């Protein structure tokens, strides 16, 4: 978890600086049938919000913990990230990830092995779920920043 925490702490500092390199017009450009950079950032907020609850609940609810998926397109649509100032989206992303860092930092080592039911008779550990959260984030950061990803 040390590497995950280091990565998240780094991103909390680096992401706002990288986003400021774009104009509001650049982050709002919406490729046909794809999310704008702002909407991708919003999606990362939605991912953080969903995983925030998962990282807490798996520690005390019945195991294996059943992961409920969410409709990411509708979440982005309903939040209307396209019309929210980019700074607000970035601030929300920072705040929720600061809390996720606190949660991860306080997970007892034994609980990292707790199982999550991801459906179709497949299971992952809480540790793997946390790692997947950061992999997912890095994937989308690559979409925003391209080859010069953070």
PDB file of C-alpha atoms in Angstrom:
ATOM      1  CA  UNK A   1       0.000   0.000   0.000  1.00  0.00           C
ATOM      2  CA  UNK A   2       2.972   2.288   0.447  1.00  0.00           C
ATOM      3  CA  UNK A   3       3.366   2.760  -3.330  1.00  0.00           C
ATOM      4  CA  UNK A   4      -0.362   3.393  -3.750  1.00  0.00           C
ATOM      5  CA  UNK A   5      -0.327   6.034  -1.025  1.00  0.00           C
ATOM      6  CA  UNK A   6       2.760   7.673  -2.522  1.00  0.00           C
ATOM      7  CA  UNK A   7       1.090   7.757  -5.937  1.00  0.00           C
ATOM      8  CA  UNK A   8      -2.125   9.287  -4.600  1.00  0.00           C
ATOM      9  CA  UNK A   9      -0.216  11.895  -2.566  1.00  0.00           C
ATOM     10  CA  UNK A  10       1.814  12.784  -5.646  1.00  0.00           C
ATOM     11  CA  UNK A  11      -1.287  13.103  -7.834  1.00  0.00           C
ATOM     12  CA  UNK A  12      -3.002  15.398  -5.339  1.00  0.00           C
ATOM     13  CA  UNK A  13      -0.163  17.862  -5.847  1.00  0.00           C
ATOM     14  CA  UNK A  14       0.570  17.249  -9.543  1.00  0.00           C
ATOM     15  CA  UNK A  15      -2.915  16.983 -11.069  1.00  0.00           C
ATOM     16  CA  UNK A  16      -4.062  20.551 -10.328  1.00  0.00           C
ATOM     17  CA  UNK A  17      -0.842  21.930 -11.821  1.00  0.00           C
ATOM     18  CA  UNK A  18      -1.223  19.844 -14.975  1.00  0.00           C
ATOM     19  CA  UNK A  19      -4.896  20.751 -15.408  1.00  0.00           C
ATOM     20  CA  UNK A  20      -4.050  24.471 -15.173  1.00  0.00           C
ATOM     21  CA  UNK A  21      -1.968  24.065 -18.334  1.00  0.00           C
ATOM     22  CA  UNK A  22      -5.235  23.722 -20.276  1.00  0.00           C
ATOM     23  CA  UNK A  23      -7.602  26.552 -21.071  1.00  0.00           C
ATOM     24  CA  UNK A  24     -11.239  26.196 -20.063  1.00  0.00           C
ATOM     25  CA  UNK A  25     -12.016  25.751 -23.743  1.00  0.00           C
ATOM     26  CA  UNK A  26      -9.506  22.890 -24.054  1.00  0.00           C
ATOM     27  CA  UNK A  27     -10.892  20.997 -21.061  1.00  0.00           C
ATOM     28  CA  UNK A  28     -14.431  21.529 -22.322  1.00  0.00           C
ATOM     29  CA  UNK A  29     -13.871  20.294 -25.885  1.00  0.00           C
ATOM     30  CA  UNK A  30     -16.123  17.327 -26.394  1.00  0.00           C
ATOM     31  CA  UNK A  31     -15.052  14.803 -29.021  1.00  0.00           C
ATOM     32  CA  UNK A  32     -18.023  13.185 -30.747  1.00  0.00           C
ATOM     33  CA  UNK A  33     -19.643  10.588 -28.468  1.00  0.00           C
ATOM     34  CA  UNK A  34     -16.795  10.898 -25.932  1.00  0.00           C
ATOM     35  CA  UNK A  35     -16.295  12.715 -22.659  1.00  0.00           C
ATOM     36  CA  UNK A  36     -14.475  16.027 -22.486  1.00  0.00           C
ATOM     37  CA  UNK A  37     -11.430  16.308 -20.225  1.00  0.00           C
ATOM     38  CA  UNK A  38     -13.719  17.928 -17.622  1.00  0.00           C
ATOM     39  CA  UNK A  39     -16.115  15.002 -17.819  1.00  0.00           C
ATOM     40  CA  UNK A  40     -13.246  12.538 -17.446  1.00  0.00           C
ATOM     41  CA  UNK A  41     -12.157  14.421 -14.317  1.00  0.00           C
ATOM     42  CA  UNK A  42     -15.758  14.260 -13.127  1.00  0.00           C
ATOM     43  CA  UNK A  43     -15.825  10.535 -13.810  1.00  0.00           C
ATOM     44  CA  UNK A  44     -12.713  10.213 -11.628  1.00  0.00           C
ATOM     45  CA  UNK A  45     -14.670  12.004  -8.872  1.00  0.00           C
ATOM     46  CA  UNK A  46     -17.508   9.513  -9.311  1.00  0.00           C
ATOM     47  CA  UNK A  47     -15.053   6.625  -9.164  1.00  0.00           C
ATOM     48  CA  UNK A  48     -13.533   8.082  -6.006  1.00  0.00           C
ATOM     49  CA  UNK A  49     -16.954   8.550  -4.424  1.00  0.00           C
ATOM     50  CA  UNK A  50     -17.986   4.974  -5.144  1.00  0.00           C
ATOM     51  CA  UNK A  51     -14.684   3.498  -4.005  1.00  0.00           C
ATOM     52  CA  UNK A  52     -14.585   5.676  -0.895  1.00  0.00           C
ATOM     53  CA  UNK A  53     -17.691   3.862   0.335  1.00  0.00           C
ATOM     54  CA  UNK A  54     -16.394   0.466  -0.757  1.00  0.00           C
ATOM     55  CA  UNK A  55     -13.063   0.904   1.045  1.00  0.00           C
ATOM     56  CA  UNK A  56     -14.959   1.631   4.268  1.00  0.00           C
ATOM     57  CA  UNK A  57     -17.849  -0.826   4.031  1.00  0.00           C
ATOM     58  CA  UNK A  58     -15.782  -3.901   3.142  1.00  0.00           C
ATOM     59  CA  UNK A  59     -14.044  -3.549   6.495  1.00  0.00           C
ATOM     60  CA  UNK A  60     -17.170  -4.166   8.565  1.00  0.00           C
ATOM     61  CA  UNK A  61     -19.950  -5.637   6.418  1.00  0.00           C
ATOM     62  CA  UNK A  62     -20.653  -9.298   5.687  1.00  0.00           C
ATOM     63  CA  UNK A  63     -17.973 -10.980   3.595  1.00  0.00           C
ATOM     64  CA  UNK A  64     -17.476 -11.484   0.814  1.00  0.00           C
ATOM     65  CA  UNK A  65     -18.454  -7.885   0.188  1.00  0.00           C
ATOM     66  CA  UNK A  66     -20.594  -7.582  -2.940  1.00  0.00           C
ATOM     67  CA  UNK A  67     -19.449  -4.754  -5.206  1.00  0.00           C
ATOM     68  CA  UNK A  68     -22.383  -2.926  -6.708  1.00  0.00           C
ATOM     69  CA  UNK A  69     -21.514  -1.357 -10.044  1.00  0.00           C
ATOM     70  CA  UNK A  70     -22.710   2.045 -11.148  1.00  0.00           C
ATOM     71  CA  UNK A  71     -23.724   3.447 -14.512  1.00  0.00           C
ATOM     72  CA  UNK A  72     -20.773   5.738 -15.166  1.00  0.00           C
ATOM     73  CA  UNK A  73     -22.347   7.475 -18.167  1.00  0.00           C
ATOM     74  CA  UNK A  74     -25.456   8.439 -16.239  1.00  0.00           C
ATOM     75  CA  UNK A  75     -23.390   9.586 -13.264  1.00  0.00           C
ATOM     76  CA  UNK A  76     -21.405  11.933 -15.534  1.00  0.00           C
ATOM     77  CA  UNK A  77     -24.576  13.095 -17.268  1.00  0.00           C
ATOM     78  CA  UNK A  78     -26.537  13.737 -14.061  1.00  0.00           C
ATOM     79  CA  UNK A  79     -23.641  15.568 -12.399  1.00  0.00           C
ATOM     80  CA  UNK A  80     -23.415  17.756 -15.517  1.00  0.00           C
ATOM     81  CA  UNK A  81     -19.648  18.110 -15.160  1.00  0.00           C
ATOM     82  CA  UNK A  82     -19.487  19.849 -18.530  1.00  0.00           C
ATOM     83  CA  UNK A  83     -21.007  23.018 -17.024  1.00  0.00           C
ATOM     84  CA  UNK A  84     -19.135  23.009 -13.700  1.00  0.00           C
ATOM     85  CA  UNK A  85     -16.001  25.172 -13.462  1.00  0.00           C
ATOM     86  CA  UNK A  86     -12.941  22.952 -13.805  1.00  0.00           C
ATOM     87  CA  UNK A  87     -11.454  24.247 -10.534  1.00  0.00           C
ATOM     88  CA  UNK A  88     -14.506  22.951  -8.647  1.00  0.00           C
ATOM     89  CA  UNK A  89     -14.136  19.489 -10.164  1.00  0.00           C
ATOM     90  CA  UNK A  90     -10.419  19.416  -9.355  1.00  0.00           C
ATOM     91  CA  UNK A  91     -11.061  20.627  -5.782  1.00  0.00           C
ATOM     92  CA  UNK A  92     -13.651  17.888  -5.263  1.00  0.00           C
ATOM     93  CA  UNK A  93     -11.259  15.267  -6.694  1.00  0.00           C
ATOM     94  CA  UNK A  94      -8.494  16.429  -4.339  1.00  0.00           C
ATOM     95  CA  UNK A  95     -10.755  16.414  -1.275  1.00  0.00           C
ATOM     96  CA  UNK A  96     -12.207  12.949  -1.848  1.00  0.00           C
ATOM     97  CA  UNK A  97      -8.781  11.486  -2.597  1.00  0.00           C
ATOM     98  CA  UNK A  98      -7.298  13.035   0.536  1.00  0.00           C
ATOM     99  CA  UNK A  99      -9.968  11.185   2.478  1.00  0.00           C
ATOM    100  CA  UNK A 100      -9.290   7.965   0.556  1.00  0.00           C
ATOM    101  CA  UNK A 101      -5.620   8.288   1.538  1.00  0.00           C
ATOM    102  CA  UNK A 102      -6.674   8.523   5.191  1.00  0.00           C
ATOM    103  CA  UNK A 103      -8.891   5.462   4.843  1.00  0.00           C
ATOM    104  CA  UNK A 104      -6.237   3.366   3.098  1.00  0.00           C
ATOM    105  CA  UNK A 105      -3.610   4.462   5.639  1.00  0.00           C
ATOM    106  CA  UNK A 106      -5.762   3.138   8.464  1.00  0.00           C
ATOM    107  CA  UNK A 107      -6.736  -0.250   7.019  1.00  0.00           C
ATOM    108  CA  UNK A 108      -5.328  -3.041   9.215  1.00  0.00           C
ATOM    109  CA  UNK A 109      -3.080  -5.299   7.146  1.00  0.00           C
ATOM    110  CA  UNK A 110      -5.293  -8.362   7.656  1.00  0.00           C
ATOM    111  CA  UNK A 111      -8.318  -6.577   6.219  1.00  0.00           C
ATOM    112  CA  UNK A 112      -6.495  -5.974   2.934  1.00  0.00           C
ATOM    113  CA  UNK A 113      -7.155  -9.667   2.248  1.00  0.00           C
ATOM    114  CA  UNK A 114     -10.932  -9.360   2.695  1.00  0.00           C
ATOM    115  CA  UNK A 115     -12.757 -10.604  -0.384  1.00  0.00           C
ATOM    116  CA  UNK A 116     -14.967  -8.601  -2.722  1.00  0.00           C
ATOM    117  CA  UNK A 117     -17.478 -10.394  -4.920  1.00  0.00           C
ATOM    118  CA  UNK A 118     -17.296  -8.736  -8.339  1.00  0.00           C
ATOM    119  CA  UNK A 119     -19.920 -11.014  -9.885  1.00  0.00           C
ATOM    120  CA  UNK A 120     -19.804 -13.976 -12.221  1.00  0.00           C
ATOM    121  CA  UNK A 121     -18.109 -16.082  -9.513  1.00  0.00           C
ATOM    122  CA  UNK A 122     -15.075 -13.769  -9.442  1.00  0.00           C
ATOM    123  CA  UNK A 123     -13.452 -12.336  -6.336  1.00  0.00           C
ATOM    124  CA  UNK A 124     -10.723  -9.825  -5.585  1.00  0.00           C
ATOM    125  CA  UNK A 125      -9.183  -8.708  -2.322  1.00  0.00           C
ATOM    126  CA  UNK A 126      -9.560  -5.248  -0.848  1.00  0.00           C
ATOM    127  CA  UNK A 127      -5.887  -4.726  -1.684  1.00  0.00           C
ATOM    128  CA  UNK A 128      -6.547  -5.566  -5.336  1.00  0.00           C
ATOM    129  CA  UNK A 129      -9.584  -3.274  -5.361  1.00  0.00           C
ATOM    130  CA  UNK A 130      -7.438  -0.386  -4.113  1.00  0.00           C
ATOM    131  CA  UNK A 131      -4.756  -1.129  -6.711  1.00  0.00           C
ATOM    132  CA  UNK A 132      -7.418  -1.281  -9.426  1.00  0.00           C
ATOM    133  CA  UNK A 133      -8.744   2.112  -8.287  1.00  0.00           C
ATOM    134  CA  UNK A 134      -5.357   3.709  -8.948  1.00  0.00           C
ATOM    135  CA  UNK A 135      -4.851   1.804 -12.238  1.00  0.00           C
ATOM    136  CA  UNK A 136      -8.244   3.045 -13.403  1.00  0.00           C
ATOM    137  CA  UNK A 137      -7.319   6.583 -12.428  1.00  0.00           C
ATOM    138  CA  UNK A 138      -4.004   6.378 -14.290  1.00  0.00           C
ATOM    139  CA  UNK A 139      -5.807   5.067 -17.380  1.00  0.00           C
ATOM    140  CA  UNK A 140      -8.080   8.112 -17.455  1.00  0.00           C
ATOM    141  CA  UNK A 141      -5.258  10.515 -16.649  1.00  0.00           C
ATOM    142  CA  UNK A 142      -3.589   9.138 -19.768  1.00  0.00           C
ATOM    143  CA  UNK A 143      -6.713  10.094 -21.729  1.00  0.00           C
ATOM    144  CA  UNK A 144      -6.551  13.635 -20.381  1.00  0.00           C
ATOM    145  CA  UNK A 145      -2.835  14.278 -20.578  1.00  0.00           C
ATOM    146  CA  UNK A 146      -1.765  11.852 -23.302  1.00  0.00           C
ATOM    147  CA  UNK A 147       1.836  10.716 -23.508  1.00  0.00           C
ATOM    148  CA  UNK A 148       2.847  13.374 -20.987  1.00  0.00           C
ATOM    149  CA  UNK A 149       0.608  11.767 -18.379  1.00  0.00           C
ATOM    150  CA  UNK A 150       1.344  12.535 -14.777  1.00  0.00           C
TER     151      UNK A 150
END
